[in-house]
Coordinates of C-alpha atoms and ligand atoms in Angstrom, one line a residue:
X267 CA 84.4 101.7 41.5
X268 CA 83.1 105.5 42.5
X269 CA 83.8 108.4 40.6
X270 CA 83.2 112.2 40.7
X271 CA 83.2 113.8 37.1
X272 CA 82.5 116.9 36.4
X273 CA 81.5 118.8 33.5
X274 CA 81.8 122.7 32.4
X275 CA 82.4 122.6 28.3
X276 CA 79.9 125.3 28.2
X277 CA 76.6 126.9 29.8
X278 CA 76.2 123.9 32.9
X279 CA 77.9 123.2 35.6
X280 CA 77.6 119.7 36.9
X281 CA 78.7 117.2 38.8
X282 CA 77.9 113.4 39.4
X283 CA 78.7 110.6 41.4
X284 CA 78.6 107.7 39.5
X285 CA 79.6 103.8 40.9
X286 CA 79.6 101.0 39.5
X287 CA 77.2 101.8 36.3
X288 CA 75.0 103.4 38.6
X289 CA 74.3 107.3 38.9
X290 CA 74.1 108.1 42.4
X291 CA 73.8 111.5 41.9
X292 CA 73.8 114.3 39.0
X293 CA 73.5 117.7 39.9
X294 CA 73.5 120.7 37.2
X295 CA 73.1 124.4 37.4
X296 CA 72.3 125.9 34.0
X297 CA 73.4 129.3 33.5
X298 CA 70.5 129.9 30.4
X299 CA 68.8 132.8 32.3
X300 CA 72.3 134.7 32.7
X301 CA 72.7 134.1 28.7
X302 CA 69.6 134.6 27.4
X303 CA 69.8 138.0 28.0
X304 CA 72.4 138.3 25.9
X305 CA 70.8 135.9 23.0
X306 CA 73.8 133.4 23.2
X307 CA 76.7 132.0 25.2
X308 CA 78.7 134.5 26.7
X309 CA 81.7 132.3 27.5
X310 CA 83.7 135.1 30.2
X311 CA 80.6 135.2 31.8
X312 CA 80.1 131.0 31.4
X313 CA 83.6 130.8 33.3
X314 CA 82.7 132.9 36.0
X315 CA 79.7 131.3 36.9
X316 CA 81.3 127.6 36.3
X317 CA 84.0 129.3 39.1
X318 CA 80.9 130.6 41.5
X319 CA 79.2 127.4 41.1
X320 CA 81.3 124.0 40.8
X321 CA 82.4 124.2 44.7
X322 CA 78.4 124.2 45.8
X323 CA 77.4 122.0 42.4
X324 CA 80.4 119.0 43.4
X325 CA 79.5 119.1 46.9
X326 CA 75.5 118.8 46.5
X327 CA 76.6 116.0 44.2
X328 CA 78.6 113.8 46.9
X329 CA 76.3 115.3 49.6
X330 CA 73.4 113.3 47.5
X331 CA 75.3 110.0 47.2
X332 CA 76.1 110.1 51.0
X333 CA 80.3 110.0 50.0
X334 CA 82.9 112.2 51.0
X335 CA 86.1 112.7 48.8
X336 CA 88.3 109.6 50.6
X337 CA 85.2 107.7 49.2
X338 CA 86.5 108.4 45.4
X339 CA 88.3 105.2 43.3
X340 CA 88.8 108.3 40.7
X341 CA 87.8 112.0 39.0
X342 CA 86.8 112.7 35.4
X343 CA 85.7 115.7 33.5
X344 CA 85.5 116.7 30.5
X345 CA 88.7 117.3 28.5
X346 CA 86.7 118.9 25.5
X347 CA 85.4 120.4 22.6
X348 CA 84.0 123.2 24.6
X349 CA 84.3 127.1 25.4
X350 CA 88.3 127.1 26.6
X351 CA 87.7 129.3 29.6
X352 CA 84.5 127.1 30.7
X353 CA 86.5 123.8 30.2
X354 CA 89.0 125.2 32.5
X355 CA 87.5 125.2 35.1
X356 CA 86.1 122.2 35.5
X357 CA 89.1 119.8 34.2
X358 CA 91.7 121.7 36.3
X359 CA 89.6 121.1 39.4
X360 CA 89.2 117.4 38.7
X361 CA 92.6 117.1 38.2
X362 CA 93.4 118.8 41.3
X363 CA 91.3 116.7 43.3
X364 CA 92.6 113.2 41.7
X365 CA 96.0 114.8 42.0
X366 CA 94.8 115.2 46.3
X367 CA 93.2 112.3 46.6
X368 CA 96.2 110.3 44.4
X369 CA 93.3 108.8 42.6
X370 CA 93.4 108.6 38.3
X371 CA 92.3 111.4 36.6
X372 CA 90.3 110.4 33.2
X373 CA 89.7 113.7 30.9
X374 CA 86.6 112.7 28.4
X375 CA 85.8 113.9 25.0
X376 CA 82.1 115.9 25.5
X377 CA 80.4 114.1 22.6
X378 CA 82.2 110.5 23.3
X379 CA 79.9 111.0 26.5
X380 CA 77.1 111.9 24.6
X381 CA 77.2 108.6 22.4
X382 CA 77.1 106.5 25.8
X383 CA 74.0 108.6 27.1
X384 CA 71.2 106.5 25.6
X385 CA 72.3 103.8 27.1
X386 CA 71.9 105.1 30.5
X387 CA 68.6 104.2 31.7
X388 CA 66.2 104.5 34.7
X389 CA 65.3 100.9 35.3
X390 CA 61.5 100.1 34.9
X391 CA 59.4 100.4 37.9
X392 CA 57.9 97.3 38.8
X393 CA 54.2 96.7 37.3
X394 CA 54.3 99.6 34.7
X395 CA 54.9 99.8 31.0
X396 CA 55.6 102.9 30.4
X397 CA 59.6 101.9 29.5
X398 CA 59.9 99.8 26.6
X399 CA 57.2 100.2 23.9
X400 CA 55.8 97.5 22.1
X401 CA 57.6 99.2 18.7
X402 CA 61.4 98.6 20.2
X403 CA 61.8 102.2 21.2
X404 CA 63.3 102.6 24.6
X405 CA 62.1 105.7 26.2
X406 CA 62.7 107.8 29.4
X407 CA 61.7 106.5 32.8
X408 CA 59.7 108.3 35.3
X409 CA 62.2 109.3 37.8
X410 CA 61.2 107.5 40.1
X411 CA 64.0 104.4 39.8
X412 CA 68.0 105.1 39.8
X413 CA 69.8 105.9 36.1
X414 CA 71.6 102.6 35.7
X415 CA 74.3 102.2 32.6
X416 CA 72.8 98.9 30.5
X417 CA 75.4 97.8 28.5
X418 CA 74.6 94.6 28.7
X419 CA 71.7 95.5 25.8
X420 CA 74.6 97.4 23.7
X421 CA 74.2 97.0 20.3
X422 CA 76.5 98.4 17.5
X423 CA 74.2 101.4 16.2
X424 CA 74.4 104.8 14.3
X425 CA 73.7 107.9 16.7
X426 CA 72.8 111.2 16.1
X427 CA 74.4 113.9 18.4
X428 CA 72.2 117.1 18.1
X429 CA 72.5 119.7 20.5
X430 CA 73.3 123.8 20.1
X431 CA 76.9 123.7 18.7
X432 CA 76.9 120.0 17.3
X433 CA 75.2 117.6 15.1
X434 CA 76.9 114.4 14.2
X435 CA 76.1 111.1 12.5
X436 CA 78.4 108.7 14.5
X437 CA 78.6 104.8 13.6
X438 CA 78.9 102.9 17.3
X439 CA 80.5 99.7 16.0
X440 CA 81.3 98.4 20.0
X441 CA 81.7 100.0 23.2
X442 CA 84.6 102.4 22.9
X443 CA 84.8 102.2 19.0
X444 CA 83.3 104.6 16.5
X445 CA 83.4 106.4 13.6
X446 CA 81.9 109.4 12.6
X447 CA 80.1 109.5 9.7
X448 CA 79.4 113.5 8.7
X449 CA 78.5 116.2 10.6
X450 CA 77.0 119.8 9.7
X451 CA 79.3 121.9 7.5
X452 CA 77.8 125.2 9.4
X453 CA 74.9 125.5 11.5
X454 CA 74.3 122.9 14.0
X455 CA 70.7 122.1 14.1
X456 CA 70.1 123.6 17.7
X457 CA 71.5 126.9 16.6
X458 CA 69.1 126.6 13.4
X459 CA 65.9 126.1 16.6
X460 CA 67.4 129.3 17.9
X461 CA 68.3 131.4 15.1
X462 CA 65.0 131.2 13.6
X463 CA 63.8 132.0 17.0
X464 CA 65.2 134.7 17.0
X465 CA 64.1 136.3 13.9
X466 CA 60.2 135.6 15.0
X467 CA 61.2 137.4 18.3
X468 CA 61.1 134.0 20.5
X469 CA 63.3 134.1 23.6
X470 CA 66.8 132.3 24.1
X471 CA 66.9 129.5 23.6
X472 CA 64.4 129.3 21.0
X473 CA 64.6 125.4 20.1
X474 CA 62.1 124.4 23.4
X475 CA 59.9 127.0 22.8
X476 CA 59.6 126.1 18.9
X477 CA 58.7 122.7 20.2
X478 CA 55.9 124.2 22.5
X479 CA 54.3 126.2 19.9
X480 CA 54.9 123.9 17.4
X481 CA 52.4 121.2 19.1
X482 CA 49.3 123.8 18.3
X483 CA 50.8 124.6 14.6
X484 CA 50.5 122.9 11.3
X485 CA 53.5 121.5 10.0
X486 CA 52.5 121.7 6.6
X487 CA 51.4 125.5 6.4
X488 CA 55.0 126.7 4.9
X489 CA 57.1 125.0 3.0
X490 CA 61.1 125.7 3.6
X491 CA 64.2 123.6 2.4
X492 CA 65.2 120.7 3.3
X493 CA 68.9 121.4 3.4
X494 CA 71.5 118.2 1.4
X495 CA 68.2 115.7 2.1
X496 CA 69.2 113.8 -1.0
X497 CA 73.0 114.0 -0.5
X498 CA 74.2 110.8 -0.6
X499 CA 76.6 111.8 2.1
X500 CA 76.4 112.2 5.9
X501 CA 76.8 115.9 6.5
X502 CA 74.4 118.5 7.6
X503 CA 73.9 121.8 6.8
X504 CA 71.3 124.3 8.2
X505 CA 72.1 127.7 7.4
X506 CA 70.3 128.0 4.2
X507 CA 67.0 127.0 5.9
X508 CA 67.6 129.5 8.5
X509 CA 68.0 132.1 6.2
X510 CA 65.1 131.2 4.3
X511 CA 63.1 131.9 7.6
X512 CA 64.8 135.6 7.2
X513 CA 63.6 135.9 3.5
X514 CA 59.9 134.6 4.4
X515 CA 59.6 137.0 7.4
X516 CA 60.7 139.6 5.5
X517 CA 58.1 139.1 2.7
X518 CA 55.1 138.5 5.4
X519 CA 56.1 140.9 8.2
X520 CA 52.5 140.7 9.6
X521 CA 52.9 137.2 9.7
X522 CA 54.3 137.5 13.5
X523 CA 51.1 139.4 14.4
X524 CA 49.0 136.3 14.5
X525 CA 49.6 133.9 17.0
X526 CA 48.0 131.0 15.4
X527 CA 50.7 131.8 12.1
X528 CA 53.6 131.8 14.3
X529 CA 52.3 128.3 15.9
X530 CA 52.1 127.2 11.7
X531 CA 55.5 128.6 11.3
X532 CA 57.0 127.2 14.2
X533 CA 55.9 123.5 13.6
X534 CA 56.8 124.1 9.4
X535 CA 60.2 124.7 10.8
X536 CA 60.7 122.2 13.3
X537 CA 59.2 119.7 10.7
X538 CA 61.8 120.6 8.1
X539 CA 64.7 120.1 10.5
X540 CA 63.1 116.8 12.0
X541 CA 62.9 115.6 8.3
X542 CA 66.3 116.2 7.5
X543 CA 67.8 114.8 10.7
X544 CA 65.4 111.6 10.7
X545 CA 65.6 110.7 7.1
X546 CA 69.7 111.1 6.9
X547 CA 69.7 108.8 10.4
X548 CA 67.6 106.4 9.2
X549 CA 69.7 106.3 5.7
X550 CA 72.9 106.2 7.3
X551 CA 71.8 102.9 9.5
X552 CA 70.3 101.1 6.3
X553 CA 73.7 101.5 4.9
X554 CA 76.0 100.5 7.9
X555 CA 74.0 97.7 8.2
X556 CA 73.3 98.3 11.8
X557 CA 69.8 97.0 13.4
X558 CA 70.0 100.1 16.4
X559 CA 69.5 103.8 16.3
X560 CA 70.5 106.1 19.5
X561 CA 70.0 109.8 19.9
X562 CA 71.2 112.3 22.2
X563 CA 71.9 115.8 22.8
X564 CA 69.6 119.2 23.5
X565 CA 67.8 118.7 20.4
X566 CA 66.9 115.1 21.4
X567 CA 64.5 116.9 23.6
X568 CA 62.4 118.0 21.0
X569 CA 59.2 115.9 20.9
X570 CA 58.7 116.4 17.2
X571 CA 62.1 114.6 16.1
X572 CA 61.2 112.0 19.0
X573 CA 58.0 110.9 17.5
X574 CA 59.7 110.8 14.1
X575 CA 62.2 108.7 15.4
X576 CA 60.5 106.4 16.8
X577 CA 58.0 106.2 13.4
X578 CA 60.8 105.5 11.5
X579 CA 62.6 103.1 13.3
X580 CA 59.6 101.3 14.1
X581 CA 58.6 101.1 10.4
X582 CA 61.8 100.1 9.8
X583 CA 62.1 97.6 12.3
X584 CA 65.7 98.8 14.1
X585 CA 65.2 99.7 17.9
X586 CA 65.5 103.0 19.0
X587 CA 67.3 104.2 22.1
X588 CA 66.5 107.8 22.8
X589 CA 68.5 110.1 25.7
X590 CA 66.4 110.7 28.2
X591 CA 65.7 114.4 28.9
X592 CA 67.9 114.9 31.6
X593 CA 70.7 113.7 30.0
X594 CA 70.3 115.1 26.4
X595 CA 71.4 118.5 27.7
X596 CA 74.5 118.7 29.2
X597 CA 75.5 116.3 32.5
X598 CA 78.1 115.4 34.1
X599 CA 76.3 111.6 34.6
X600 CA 77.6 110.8 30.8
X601 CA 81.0 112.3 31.6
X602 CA 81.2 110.0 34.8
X603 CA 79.7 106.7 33.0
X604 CA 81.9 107.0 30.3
X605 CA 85.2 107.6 32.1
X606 CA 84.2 104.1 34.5
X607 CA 84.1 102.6 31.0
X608 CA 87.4 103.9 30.2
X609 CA 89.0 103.0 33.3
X610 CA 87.8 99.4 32.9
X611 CA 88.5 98.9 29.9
X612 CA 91.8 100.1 30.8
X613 CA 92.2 103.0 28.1
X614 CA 95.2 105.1 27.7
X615 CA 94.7 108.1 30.5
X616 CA 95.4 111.5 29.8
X617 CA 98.5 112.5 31.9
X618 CA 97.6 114.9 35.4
X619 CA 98.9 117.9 33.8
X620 CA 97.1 117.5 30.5
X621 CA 95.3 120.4 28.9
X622 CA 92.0 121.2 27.8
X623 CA 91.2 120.7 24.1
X624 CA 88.7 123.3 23.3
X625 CA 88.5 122.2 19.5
X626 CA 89.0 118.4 20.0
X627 CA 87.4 116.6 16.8
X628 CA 85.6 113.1 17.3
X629 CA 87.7 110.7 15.3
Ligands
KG4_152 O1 73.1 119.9 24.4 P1 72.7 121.3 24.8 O2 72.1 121.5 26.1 O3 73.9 122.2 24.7 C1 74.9 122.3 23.7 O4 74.6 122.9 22.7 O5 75.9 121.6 23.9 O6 71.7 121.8 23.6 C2 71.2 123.0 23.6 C3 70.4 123.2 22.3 C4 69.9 124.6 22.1 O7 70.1 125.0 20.8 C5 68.4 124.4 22.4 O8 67.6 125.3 21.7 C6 68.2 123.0 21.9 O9 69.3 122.3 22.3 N1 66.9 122.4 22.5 C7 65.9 122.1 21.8 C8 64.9 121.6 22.7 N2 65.4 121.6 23.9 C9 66.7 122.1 23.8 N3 65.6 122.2 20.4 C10 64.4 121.8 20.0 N4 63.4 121.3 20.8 C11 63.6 121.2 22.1 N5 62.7 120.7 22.9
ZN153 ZN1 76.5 118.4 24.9

């Protein structure tokens, strides 16, 4: 089976071809230099380019797999949660083109895709090592071999979905079937990266460059909150940490003067949001009784929470199954994986004239 999807919930445009479990192509502009100006997410301007771009972006995309439109079995995108004007314009060209092509249309929920993402994976290369690790942590390839969905390795598994508006504890019980287990109740951890960014002066988006500067700082130097660490529940919450940043800047102004202070601040954050997000995972699998951890989203990225995560799992024996860059931040290749899935497993489509759903809640 061949699809197209296409995905424009927020600050990407992208668009793969994806057949049968294989990713033959997955093409993404990213708008961050248009936003960063304006420290954030402008979402008119986020349409706008999603409209200048998704013509050149879908056609790079089949241009890469060598297929032409008649080649399509089916069209996905992404139905949601996302910036309404940016989903737009995606989802309403997919359905257009299924509705052309009389192909099905499958409209998939943004962080339903993002669950699937770990388990997309390049397959090792032939005499190297490099993609399993002795300690059951399953790590990125080297882009050198094809992403191929493996869910023949699916295990049931609790995932952590951290990216700039989201972060999730989701028990995976089998493909298709979940249940989210808490989420944050106001800042998502990516915002908290980029908020306290902000406040030390660091450029949008602040979360990879924390993660830079954090490498050369120590982790220990400041000590801030670890927001609801020993809640016995399942929810996040990051704004307090954030705006403990604010009161400690404002108490050592000078602080941001010394390059080697702002490395020590940077990794104290990052290690205070790593903590919270590693600990709760690691709780939260203990508990479900699940041997398998996954991870996914723009945060995944960050090699601090990375390393944790594989520390942890590997002391606690559960294997780990980390997103691999490319496909933390947003991708259509999820979005198309997912919706083959879907259509396999014969799920209930969305009908050709459904609507976005900008605020659509995992269940
Ligand atoms: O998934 P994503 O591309 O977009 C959505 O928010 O949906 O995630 C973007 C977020 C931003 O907050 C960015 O600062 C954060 O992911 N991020 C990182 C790193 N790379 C991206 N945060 C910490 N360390 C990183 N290396
Ligand atoms: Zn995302």
């Amino acid at each position: 089976m061949t699809l197209l999807a296409l995905e424009t919930s927020c600050d990407e445009t992208s668009a793969a071809v994806v057949r049968d479990g294989r990713v033959l192509s997955n093409v993404v502009s990213s708008q961050i230099q248009l936003h960063a100006e304006y420290g954030g997410v402008v979402p008119e301007l986020a349409a706008r380019e999603h409209l200048k771009n998704l013509l050149p972006v879908a056609r790079a995309a089949l241009h890469a797999a060598a297929l032409a439109p008649p080649d399509l079995d089916a069209v996905a995108a992404t139905q949601g949660p996302g910036l309404a004007i940016a989903l737009l314009v995606g989802f309403k060209a997919a359905q257009s083109v299924a509705f052309a092509l009389g192909k099905p249309f499958v409209g998939v929920h943004h962080h339903e895709a993002h669950l699937y993402s770990p388990w997309i994976w390049r397959a090792p290369v032939l005499g190297r090592s490099d993609d399993r690790s002795g300690s059951g942590v399953a790590a990125a390839g080297d882009g050198r071999t094809p992403l191929v969905a493996d869910f023949d390795d699916f295990q049931p598994n609790v995932s952590l979905i951290v990216s700039g508006g989201h972060t999730q504890l989701v028990l995976v019980e089998s493909e298709l079937k979940h249940r989210v287990l808490g989420g944050t109740i106001d800042d998502a951890a990516g915002e908290c990266f980029d908020k306290t960014g902000k406040l030390m002066g660091l450029p949008y988006p602040a979360g990879p460059v924390i993660d830079r500067l954090a490498v050369e700082g120590n982790p220990n130097a400041f000590v801030f909150p670890r927001p609801l660490l020993n809640d016995a529940g399942d929810d996040f919450s990051f704004s307090g940490l954030k705006t403990s940043v604010r009161y400690f800047l404002r108490d050592h102004p000078a602080l941001l003067d010394d390059p080697q202070k702002v490395r020590d601040l940077c990794a104290s954050v990052q290690a205070a949001i790593v903590e919270v997000l590693v600990k709760k995972t690691i709780r939260a699998a203990k508990r479900e009784g699940v041997r398998c951890v996954t991870a996914s989203g723009g945060v995944t990225c960050n090699r601090g929470l990375r390393r944790e995560l594989a520390a942890a799992c590997g002391k606690n024996h559960f294997a780990l199954r980390l997103a691999e860059n490319s496909l933390c931040t947003d991708n259509a290749a999820m979005i198309g994986i997912l919706a083959e899935r879907k259509l396999l497993a014969h799920a209930l489509l969305p009908p050709l004239d459904d609507e976005v759903k900008p605020g659509w809640a995992l269940a």
